Coordinates of C-alpha atoms and ligand atoms in Angstrom, one line a residue:
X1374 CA -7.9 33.3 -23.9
X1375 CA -6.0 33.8 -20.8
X1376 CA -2.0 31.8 -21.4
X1377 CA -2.2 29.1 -18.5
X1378 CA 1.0 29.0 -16.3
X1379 CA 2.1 25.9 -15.1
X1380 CA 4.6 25.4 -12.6
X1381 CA 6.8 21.9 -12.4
X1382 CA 8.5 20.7 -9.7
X1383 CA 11.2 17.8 -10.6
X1384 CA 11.7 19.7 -14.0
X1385 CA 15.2 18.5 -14.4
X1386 CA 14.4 14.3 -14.4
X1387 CA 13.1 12.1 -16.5
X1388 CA 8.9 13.2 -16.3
X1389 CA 10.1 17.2 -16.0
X1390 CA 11.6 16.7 -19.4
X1391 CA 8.2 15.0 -21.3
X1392 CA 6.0 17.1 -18.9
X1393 CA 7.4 20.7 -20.2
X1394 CA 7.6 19.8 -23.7
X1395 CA 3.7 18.6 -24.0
X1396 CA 2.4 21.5 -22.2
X1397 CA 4.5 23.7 -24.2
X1398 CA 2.4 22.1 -26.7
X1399 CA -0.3 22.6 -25.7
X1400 CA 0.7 26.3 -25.3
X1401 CA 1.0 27.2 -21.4
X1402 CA 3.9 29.0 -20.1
X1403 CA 6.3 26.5 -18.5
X1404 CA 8.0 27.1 -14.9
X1405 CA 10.0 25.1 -12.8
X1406 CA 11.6 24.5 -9.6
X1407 CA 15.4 24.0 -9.7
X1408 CA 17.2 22.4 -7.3
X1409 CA 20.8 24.4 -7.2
X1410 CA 23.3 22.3 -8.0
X1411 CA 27.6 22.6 -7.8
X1412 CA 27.8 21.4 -11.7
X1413 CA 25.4 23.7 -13.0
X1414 CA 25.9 23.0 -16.4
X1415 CA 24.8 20.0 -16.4
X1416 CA 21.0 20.1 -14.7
X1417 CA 19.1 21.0 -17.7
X1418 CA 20.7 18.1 -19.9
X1419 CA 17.2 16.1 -19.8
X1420 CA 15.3 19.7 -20.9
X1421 CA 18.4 20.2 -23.7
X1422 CA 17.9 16.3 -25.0
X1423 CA 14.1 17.0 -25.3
X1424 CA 14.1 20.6 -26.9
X1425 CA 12.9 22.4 -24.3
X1426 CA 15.5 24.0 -22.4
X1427 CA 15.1 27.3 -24.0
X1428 CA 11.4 27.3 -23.6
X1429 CA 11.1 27.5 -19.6
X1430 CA 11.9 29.6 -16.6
X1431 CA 13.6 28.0 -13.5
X1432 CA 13.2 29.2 -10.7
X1433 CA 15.8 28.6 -7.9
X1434 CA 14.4 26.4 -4.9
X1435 CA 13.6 23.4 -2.7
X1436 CA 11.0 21.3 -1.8
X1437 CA 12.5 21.4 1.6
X1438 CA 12.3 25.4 1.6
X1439 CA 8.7 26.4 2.5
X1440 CA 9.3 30.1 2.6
X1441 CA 11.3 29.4 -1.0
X1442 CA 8.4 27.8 -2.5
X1443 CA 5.5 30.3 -1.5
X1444 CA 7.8 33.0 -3.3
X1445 CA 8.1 31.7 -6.1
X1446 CA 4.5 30.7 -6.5
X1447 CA 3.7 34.4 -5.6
X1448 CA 6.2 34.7 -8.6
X1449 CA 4.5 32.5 -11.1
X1450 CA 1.1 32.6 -10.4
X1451 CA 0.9 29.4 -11.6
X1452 CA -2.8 27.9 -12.9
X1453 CA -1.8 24.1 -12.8
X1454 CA 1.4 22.7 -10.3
X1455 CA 2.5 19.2 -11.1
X1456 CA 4.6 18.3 -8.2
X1457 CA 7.0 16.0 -9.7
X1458 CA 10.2 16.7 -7.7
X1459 CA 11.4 13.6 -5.4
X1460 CA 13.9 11.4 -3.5
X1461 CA 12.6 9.2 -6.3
X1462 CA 15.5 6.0 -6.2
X1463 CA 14.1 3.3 -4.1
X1464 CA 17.7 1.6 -3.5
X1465 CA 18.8 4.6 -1.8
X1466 CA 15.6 5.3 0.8
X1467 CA 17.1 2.6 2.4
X1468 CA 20.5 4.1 2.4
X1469 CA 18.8 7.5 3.5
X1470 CA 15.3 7.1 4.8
X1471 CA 15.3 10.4 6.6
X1472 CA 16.5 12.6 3.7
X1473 CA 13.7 10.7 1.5
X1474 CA 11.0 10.9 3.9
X1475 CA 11.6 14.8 4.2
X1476 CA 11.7 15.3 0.6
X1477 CA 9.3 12.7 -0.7
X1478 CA 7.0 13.2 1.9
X1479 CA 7.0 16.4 3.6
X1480 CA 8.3 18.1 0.5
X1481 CA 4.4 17.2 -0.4
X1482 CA 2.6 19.2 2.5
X1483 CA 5.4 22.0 1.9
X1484 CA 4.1 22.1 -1.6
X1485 CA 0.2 22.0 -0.6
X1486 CA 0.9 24.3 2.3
X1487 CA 2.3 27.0 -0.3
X1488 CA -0.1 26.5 -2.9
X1489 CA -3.3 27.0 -0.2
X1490 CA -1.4 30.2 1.1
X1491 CA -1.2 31.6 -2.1
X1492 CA -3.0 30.6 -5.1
X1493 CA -5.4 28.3 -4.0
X1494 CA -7.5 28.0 -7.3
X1495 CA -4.7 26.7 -9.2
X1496 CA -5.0 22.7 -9.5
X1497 CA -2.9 20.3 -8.2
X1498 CA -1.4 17.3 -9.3
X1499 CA 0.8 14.9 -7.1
X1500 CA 3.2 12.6 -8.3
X1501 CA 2.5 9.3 -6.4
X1502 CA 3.5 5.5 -7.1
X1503 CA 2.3 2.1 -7.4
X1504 CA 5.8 1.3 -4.9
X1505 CA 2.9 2.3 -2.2
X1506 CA 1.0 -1.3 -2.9
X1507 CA 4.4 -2.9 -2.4
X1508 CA 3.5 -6.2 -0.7
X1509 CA 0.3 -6.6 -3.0
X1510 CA -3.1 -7.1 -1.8
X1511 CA -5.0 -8.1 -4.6
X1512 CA -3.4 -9.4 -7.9
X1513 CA -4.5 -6.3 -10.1
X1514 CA -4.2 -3.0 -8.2
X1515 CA -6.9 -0.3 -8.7
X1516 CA -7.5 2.8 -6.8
X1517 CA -9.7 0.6 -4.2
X1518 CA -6.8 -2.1 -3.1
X1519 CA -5.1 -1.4 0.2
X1520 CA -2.0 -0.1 0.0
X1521 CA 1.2 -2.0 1.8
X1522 CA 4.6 -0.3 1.4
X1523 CA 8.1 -2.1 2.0
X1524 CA 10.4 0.6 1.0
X1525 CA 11.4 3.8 3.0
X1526 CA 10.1 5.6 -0.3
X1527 CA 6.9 4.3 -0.5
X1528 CA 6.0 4.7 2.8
X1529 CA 6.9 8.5 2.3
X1530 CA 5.0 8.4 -1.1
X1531 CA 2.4 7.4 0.7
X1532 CA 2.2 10.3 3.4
X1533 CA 2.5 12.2 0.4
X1534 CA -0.5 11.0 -1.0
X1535 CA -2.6 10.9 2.2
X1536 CA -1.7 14.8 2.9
X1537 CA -2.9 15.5 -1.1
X1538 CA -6.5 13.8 -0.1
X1539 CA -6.5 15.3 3.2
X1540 CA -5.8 19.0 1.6
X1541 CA -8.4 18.4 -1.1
X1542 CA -10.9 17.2 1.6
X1543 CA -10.1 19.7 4.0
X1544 CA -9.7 23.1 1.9
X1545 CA -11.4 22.1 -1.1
X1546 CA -8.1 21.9 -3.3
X1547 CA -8.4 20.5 -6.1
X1548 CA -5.6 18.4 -5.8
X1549 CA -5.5 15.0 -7.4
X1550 CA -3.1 12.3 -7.2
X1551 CA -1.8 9.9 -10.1
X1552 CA -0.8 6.7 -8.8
X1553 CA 1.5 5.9 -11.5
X1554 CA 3.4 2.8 -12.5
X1555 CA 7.0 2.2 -13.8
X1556 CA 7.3 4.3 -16.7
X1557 CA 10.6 4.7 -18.3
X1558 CA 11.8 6.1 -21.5
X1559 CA 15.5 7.3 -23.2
X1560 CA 16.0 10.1 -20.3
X1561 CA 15.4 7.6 -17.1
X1562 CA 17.8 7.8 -14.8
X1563 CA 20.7 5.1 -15.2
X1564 CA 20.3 3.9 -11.8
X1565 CA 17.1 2.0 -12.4
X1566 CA 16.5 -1.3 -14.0
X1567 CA 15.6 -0.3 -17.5
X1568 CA 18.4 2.2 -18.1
X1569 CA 20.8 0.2 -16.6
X1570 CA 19.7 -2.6 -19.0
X1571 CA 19.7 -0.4 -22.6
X1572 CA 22.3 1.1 -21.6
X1573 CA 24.4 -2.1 -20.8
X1574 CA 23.1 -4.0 -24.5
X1575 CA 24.4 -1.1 -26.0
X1576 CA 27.6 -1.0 -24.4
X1577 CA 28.3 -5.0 -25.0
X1578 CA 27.1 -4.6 -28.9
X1579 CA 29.7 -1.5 -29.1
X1580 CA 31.9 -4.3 -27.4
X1581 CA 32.6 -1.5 -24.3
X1582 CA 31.9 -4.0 -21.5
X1583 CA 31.3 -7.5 -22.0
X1584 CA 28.5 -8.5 -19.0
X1585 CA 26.2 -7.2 -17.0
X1586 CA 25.5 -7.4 -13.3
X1587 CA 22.0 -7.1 -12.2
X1588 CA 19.8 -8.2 -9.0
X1589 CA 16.8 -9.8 -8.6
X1590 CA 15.6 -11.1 -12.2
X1591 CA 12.3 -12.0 -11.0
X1592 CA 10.6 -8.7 -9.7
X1593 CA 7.9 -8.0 -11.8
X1594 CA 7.2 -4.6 -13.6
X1595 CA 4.4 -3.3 -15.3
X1596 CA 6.2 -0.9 -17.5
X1597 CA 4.4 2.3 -19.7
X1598 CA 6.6 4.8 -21.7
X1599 CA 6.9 8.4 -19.6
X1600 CA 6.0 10.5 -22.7
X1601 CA 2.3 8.7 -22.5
X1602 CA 2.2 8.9 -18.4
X1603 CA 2.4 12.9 -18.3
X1604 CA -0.5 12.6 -20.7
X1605 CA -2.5 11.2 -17.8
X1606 CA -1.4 13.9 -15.1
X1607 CA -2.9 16.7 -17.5
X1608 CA -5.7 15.3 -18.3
X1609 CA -6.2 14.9 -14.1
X1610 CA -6.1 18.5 -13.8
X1611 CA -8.7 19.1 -17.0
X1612 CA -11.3 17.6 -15.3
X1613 CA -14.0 19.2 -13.4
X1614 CA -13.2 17.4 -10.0
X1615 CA -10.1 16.3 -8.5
X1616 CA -9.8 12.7 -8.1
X1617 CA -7.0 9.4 -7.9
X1618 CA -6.3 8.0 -10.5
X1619 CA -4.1 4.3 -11.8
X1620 CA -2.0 5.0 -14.6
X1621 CA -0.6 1.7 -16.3
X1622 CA -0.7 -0.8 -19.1
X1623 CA -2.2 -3.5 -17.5
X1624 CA 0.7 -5.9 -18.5
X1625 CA 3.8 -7.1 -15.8
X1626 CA 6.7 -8.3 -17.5
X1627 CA 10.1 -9.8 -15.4
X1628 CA 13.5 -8.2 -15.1
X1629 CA 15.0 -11.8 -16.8
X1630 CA 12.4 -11.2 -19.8
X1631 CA 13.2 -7.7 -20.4
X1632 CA 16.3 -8.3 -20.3
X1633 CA 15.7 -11.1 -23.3
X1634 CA 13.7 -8.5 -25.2
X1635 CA 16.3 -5.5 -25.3
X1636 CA 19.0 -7.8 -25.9
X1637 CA 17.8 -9.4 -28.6
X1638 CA 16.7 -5.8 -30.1
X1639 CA 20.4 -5.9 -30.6
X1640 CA 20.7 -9.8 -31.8
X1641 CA 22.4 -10.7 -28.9
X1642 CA 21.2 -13.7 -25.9
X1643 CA 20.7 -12.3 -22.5
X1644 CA 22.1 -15.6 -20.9
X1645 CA 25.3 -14.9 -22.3
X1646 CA 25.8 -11.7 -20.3
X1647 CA 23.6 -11.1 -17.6
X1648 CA 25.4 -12.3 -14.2
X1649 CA 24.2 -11.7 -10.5
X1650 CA 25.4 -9.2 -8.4
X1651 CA 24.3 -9.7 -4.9
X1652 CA 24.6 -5.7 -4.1
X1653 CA 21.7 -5.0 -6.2
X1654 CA 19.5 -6.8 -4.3
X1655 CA 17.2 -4.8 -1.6
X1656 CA 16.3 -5.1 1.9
X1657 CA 12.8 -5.7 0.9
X1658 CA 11.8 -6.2 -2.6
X1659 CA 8.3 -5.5 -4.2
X1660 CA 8.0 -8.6 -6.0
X1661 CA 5.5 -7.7 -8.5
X1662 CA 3.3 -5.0 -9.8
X1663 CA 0.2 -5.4 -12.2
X1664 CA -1.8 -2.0 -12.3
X1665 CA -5.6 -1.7 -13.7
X1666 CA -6.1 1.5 -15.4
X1667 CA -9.8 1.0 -16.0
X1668 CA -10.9 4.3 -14.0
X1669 CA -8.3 6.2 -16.0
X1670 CA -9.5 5.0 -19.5
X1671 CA -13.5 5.2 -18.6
X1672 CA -13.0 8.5 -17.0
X1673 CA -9.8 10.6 -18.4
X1674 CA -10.1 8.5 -22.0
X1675 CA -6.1 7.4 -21.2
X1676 CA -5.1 4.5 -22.6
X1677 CA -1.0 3.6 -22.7
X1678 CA 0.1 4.3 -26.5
X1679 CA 3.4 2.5 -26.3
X1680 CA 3.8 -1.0 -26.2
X1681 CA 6.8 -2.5 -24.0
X1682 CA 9.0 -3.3 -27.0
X1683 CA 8.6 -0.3 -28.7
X1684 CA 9.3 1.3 -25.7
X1685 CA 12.7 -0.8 -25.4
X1686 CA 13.5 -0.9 -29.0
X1687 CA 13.5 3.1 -28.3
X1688 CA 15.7 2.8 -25.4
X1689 CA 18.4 0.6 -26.7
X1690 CA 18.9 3.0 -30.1
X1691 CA 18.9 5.8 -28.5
X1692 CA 21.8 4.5 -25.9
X1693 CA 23.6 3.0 -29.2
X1694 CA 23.3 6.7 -30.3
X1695 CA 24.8 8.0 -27.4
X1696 CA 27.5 5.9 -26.7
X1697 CA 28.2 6.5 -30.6
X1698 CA 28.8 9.9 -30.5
X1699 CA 30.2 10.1 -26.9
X1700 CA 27.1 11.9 -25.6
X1701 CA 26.1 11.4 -21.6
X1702 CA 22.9 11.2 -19.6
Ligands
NAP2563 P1 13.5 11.7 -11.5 O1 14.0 11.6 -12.9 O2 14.3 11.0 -10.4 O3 13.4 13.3 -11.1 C1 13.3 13.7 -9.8 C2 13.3 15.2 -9.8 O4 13.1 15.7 -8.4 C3 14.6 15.9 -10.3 O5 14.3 17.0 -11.1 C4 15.3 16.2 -9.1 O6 16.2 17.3 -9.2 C5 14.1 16.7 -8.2 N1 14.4 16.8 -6.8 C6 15.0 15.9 -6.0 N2 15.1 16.3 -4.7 C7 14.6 17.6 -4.7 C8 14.5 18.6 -3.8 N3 14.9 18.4 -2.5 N4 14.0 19.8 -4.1 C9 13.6 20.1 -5.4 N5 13.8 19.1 -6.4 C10 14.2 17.9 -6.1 O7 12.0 11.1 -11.3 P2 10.9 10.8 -12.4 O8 11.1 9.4 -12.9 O9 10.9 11.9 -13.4 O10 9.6 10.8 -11.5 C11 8.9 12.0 -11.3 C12 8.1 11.8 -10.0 O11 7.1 10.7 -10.2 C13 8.8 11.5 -8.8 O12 8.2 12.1 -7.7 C14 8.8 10.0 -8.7 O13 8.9 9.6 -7.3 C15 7.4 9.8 -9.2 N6 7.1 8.5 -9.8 C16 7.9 8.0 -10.8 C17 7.6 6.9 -11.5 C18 8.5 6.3 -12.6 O14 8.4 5.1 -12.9 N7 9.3 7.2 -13.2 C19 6.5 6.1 -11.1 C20 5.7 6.6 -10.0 C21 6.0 7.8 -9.4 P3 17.8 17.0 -9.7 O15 17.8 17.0 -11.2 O16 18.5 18.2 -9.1 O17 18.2 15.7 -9.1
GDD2564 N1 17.7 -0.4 -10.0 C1 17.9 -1.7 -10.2 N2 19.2 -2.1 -10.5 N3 16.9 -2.5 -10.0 C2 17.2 -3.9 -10.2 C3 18.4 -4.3 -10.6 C4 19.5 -3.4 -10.7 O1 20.6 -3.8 -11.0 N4 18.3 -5.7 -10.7 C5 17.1 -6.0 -10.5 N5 16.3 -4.9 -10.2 C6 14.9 -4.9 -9.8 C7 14.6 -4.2 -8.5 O2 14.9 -5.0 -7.4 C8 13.1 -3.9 -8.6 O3 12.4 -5.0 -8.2 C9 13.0 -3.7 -10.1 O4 14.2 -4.2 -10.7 C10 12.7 -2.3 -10.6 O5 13.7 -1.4 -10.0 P1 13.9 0.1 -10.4 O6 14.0 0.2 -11.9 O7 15.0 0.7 -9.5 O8 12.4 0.7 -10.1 P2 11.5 0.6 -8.8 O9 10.3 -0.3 -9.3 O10 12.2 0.2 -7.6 O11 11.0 2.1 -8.6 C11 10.6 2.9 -9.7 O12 9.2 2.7 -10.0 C12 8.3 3.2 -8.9 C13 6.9 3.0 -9.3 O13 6.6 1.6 -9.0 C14 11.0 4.3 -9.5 O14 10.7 5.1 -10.6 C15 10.1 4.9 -8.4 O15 10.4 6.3 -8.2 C16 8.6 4.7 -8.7 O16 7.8 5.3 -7.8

C-alpha cells in the first residue's frame, strides 16, 4: 500500500508534537509547516521532548503566505492536512485581535484555498474550539448548540470553522472540523492555566518560588489529555464523510479545584500559595465549559482515555523532572 503523507500545520506546539508522533505510528510520512523563527534552535524543542524531531520534514512557511502554502503542498502532496497552526492564546487576542483574526481566521481559508487549488482529494481536518460557545447556550454543548464567542480568538475560530463547512459544502472537500476542548498535557504552553499551575507546584516543592499568582479561580474547564485529542482528529479524517465533531470528557472541573488536585499531587495545600493577581483576569471571561462527546463516541468509537488526575499527576512529574535537571519548555 501506497505510504500516506500527511502534512501538519502548528507542528512545533503542544498537539504538533502528539499529532506527528501517532501518525508516525501509524506509519505515514510526516510534514510540517514551520513558522521561521530568530532562535532557531529552539522551535523543534516540543518534537525533540516527544522523539520525533528526527522523523519529519519542515517545511519553511506561513499561514499568512498563500502563495507559500500552495508550494509546499505542490511539494508534499500531502493525503491528509491537519491544520493545527494558530494565534492559539486567548489572553493575547485581546492584546492583538487583528494579528489573531488574520492568522486564526484567515490563515483557515488560506489553508482551504491552497488545498482546493492543488490536491483537492486529500482530507482536511480543522483545528477548531469549544472557546467559540463562550457565553454558553445550553449547559452541555454538542455539535447542535449555538455558538456565542467573547474572545477576539473565538470569534476568529469561528470564521475559521464556518469557511471549513462552507469549503466542504461548496467544493465537496472533505474537510471536517473538531470542535475540541481544553486538552493539555507536559508540552502545553506555560502561558495557560494548567502549565502555569504544574509548573508553579513544582517550583514551590523544589522551594524555587514560594506562591503563585493566578486569575479567575472559578472559570470552569472541561479538560482531556492532548495525546488522546489527536486521536480524535484522525479518526475524522478515516471516515467515509466529512463531518463536526465534539471532542471532550464530559467532566468541568474549576481553576480553584485543579489547583487542589496538582498541589496535593505534591502533598502540599493550594490555600497556602495560590494568591490573586488581578492582571490575569480577561476582558471577558468564558465562565464555564462542559462538552458532550456522544456523536464522537457513537460515530468515531472516541472515548477520552485519561482521567483529569492522571493527566495532572503527569504534568506535575514531569515539571519536577524538568526543573530537576535544568531542562526548559
Ligand atoms: P500551540 O501549542 O499554541 O501551537 C500553535 C502552533 O501554531 C505552533 O506550532 C505555532 O508555531 C503555530 N503558528 C502560530 N502562528 C503561525 C503562523 N502565522 N504561521 C504558521 N504557524 C503558526 O497550540 P495547540 O495547543 O497545539 O493547539 C493546536 C490547535 O488547536 C490551535 O489551532 C488551537 O487554537 C486549537 N485548539 C487547541 C485547544 C487546546 O486546548 N490545546 C483546544 C481547541 C482548539 P510557533 O511554534 O512558531 O509558535
Ligand atoms: N492562562 C491563564 N493564566 N488562565 C487563567 C489564569 C492564569 O493565570 N488564572 C485563571 N485562568 C483562567 C482563564 O481566565 C480561563 O477561564 C481558564 O483559566 C483557562 O485559561 P487558559 O488555560 O488560558 O485556556 P483557555 O480556556 O482560555 O483557552 C484554551 O482552550 C481553548 C479551548 O476551549 C486554549 O488552548 C485555546 O487555544 C483553546 O481553543
Amino acid at each position: 500500500m501506497a505510504v500516506k503523507h500527511a502534512l501538519i500545520t502548528g507542528i512545533t506546539g503542544q498537539d504538533g508534537a502528539y499529532l506527528s508522533k501517532f501518525l508516525i505510528e501509524k506509519g505515514y510520512e510526516v510534514h510540517g509547516l514551520l513558522r521561521r523563527s530568530a532562535s532557531a534552535d529552539v522551535v523543534d524543542t516540543r518534537l525533540k521532548w516527544i522523539g520525533v524531531a528526527e522523523n519529519v520534514t519542515l517545511h519553511d512557511g506561513n499561514l499568512t503566505d498563500l502563495s507559500g502554502l500552495i508550494r509546499i503542498l505542490e511539494t508534499v502532496e500531502p493525503t491528509e492536512i491537519y491544520n493545527l497552526a494558530a494565534q492559539s492564546f486567548v489572553k493575547s487576542s485581546w492584546q492583538q485581535p487583528y494579528l489573531t483574526g488574520l492568522v486564526t481566521g484567515l490563515g483557515v481559508t488560506n489553508m482551504l484555498e491552497a488545498t482546493r487549488l492543488t490536491c483537492p482529494q486529500a482530507r482536511f481536518y480543522q483545528a477548531s474550539s469549544s472557546e467559540m460557545f463562550g457565553l454558553i447556550q445550553e449547559p452541555e454543548q454538542s455539535e447542535s448548540t449555538p455558538f456565542y464567542p467573547r474572545s477576539p480568538y473565538g470569534a476568529a475560530k469561528l470564521y475559521g470553522h464556518w469557511m471549513t463547512v462552507n469549503y466542504r459544502e461548496s467544493f465537496g472537500l472533505h474537510a471536517s472540523s473538531g470542535i475540541l476542548f481544553n486538552h493539555e498535557s507536559p508540552l502545553r504552553g506555560i502561558e495557560f492555566v494548567t502549565r502555569k499551575i504544574t509548573d508553579g507546584v513544582a517550583r514551590i516543592k523544589l522551594d524555587l518560588q514560594k506562591t503563585l499568582p493566578l486569575g479567575n479561580l472559578d472559570a470552569k474547564r472541561d479538560w482531556g489529555h492532548a495525546r488522546d485529542y489527536v486521536k480524535a482528529m484522525w479518526l475524522m479524517l478515516q471516515q467515509d464523510e466529512p463531518d463536526d465533531y465534539v471532542i471532550a470528557t464530559g467532566r468541568t472541573v474549576s481553576v480553584r479545584d485543579f489547583c487542589t488536585l496538582a498541589f496535593s499531587h505534591v502533598g502540599l495545600n493550594a490555600e497556602d500559595h495560590v494568591v490573586l493577581d488581578e492582571r490575569y483576569l480577561r476582558p471577558a471571561e468564558v465562565n464555564v465549559l462542559l462538552g458532550d462527546p456522544t456523536k464522537a463516541r457513537k460515530k468515531l468509537d472516541w472515548v477520552a482515555e485519561t482521567t483529569l488526575e492522571e493527566l495532572i499527576a503527569e504534568m506535575v512529574d514531569a515539571d519536577l523532572d524538568r526543573l530537576r535537571h535544568h531542562e526548559h519548555l
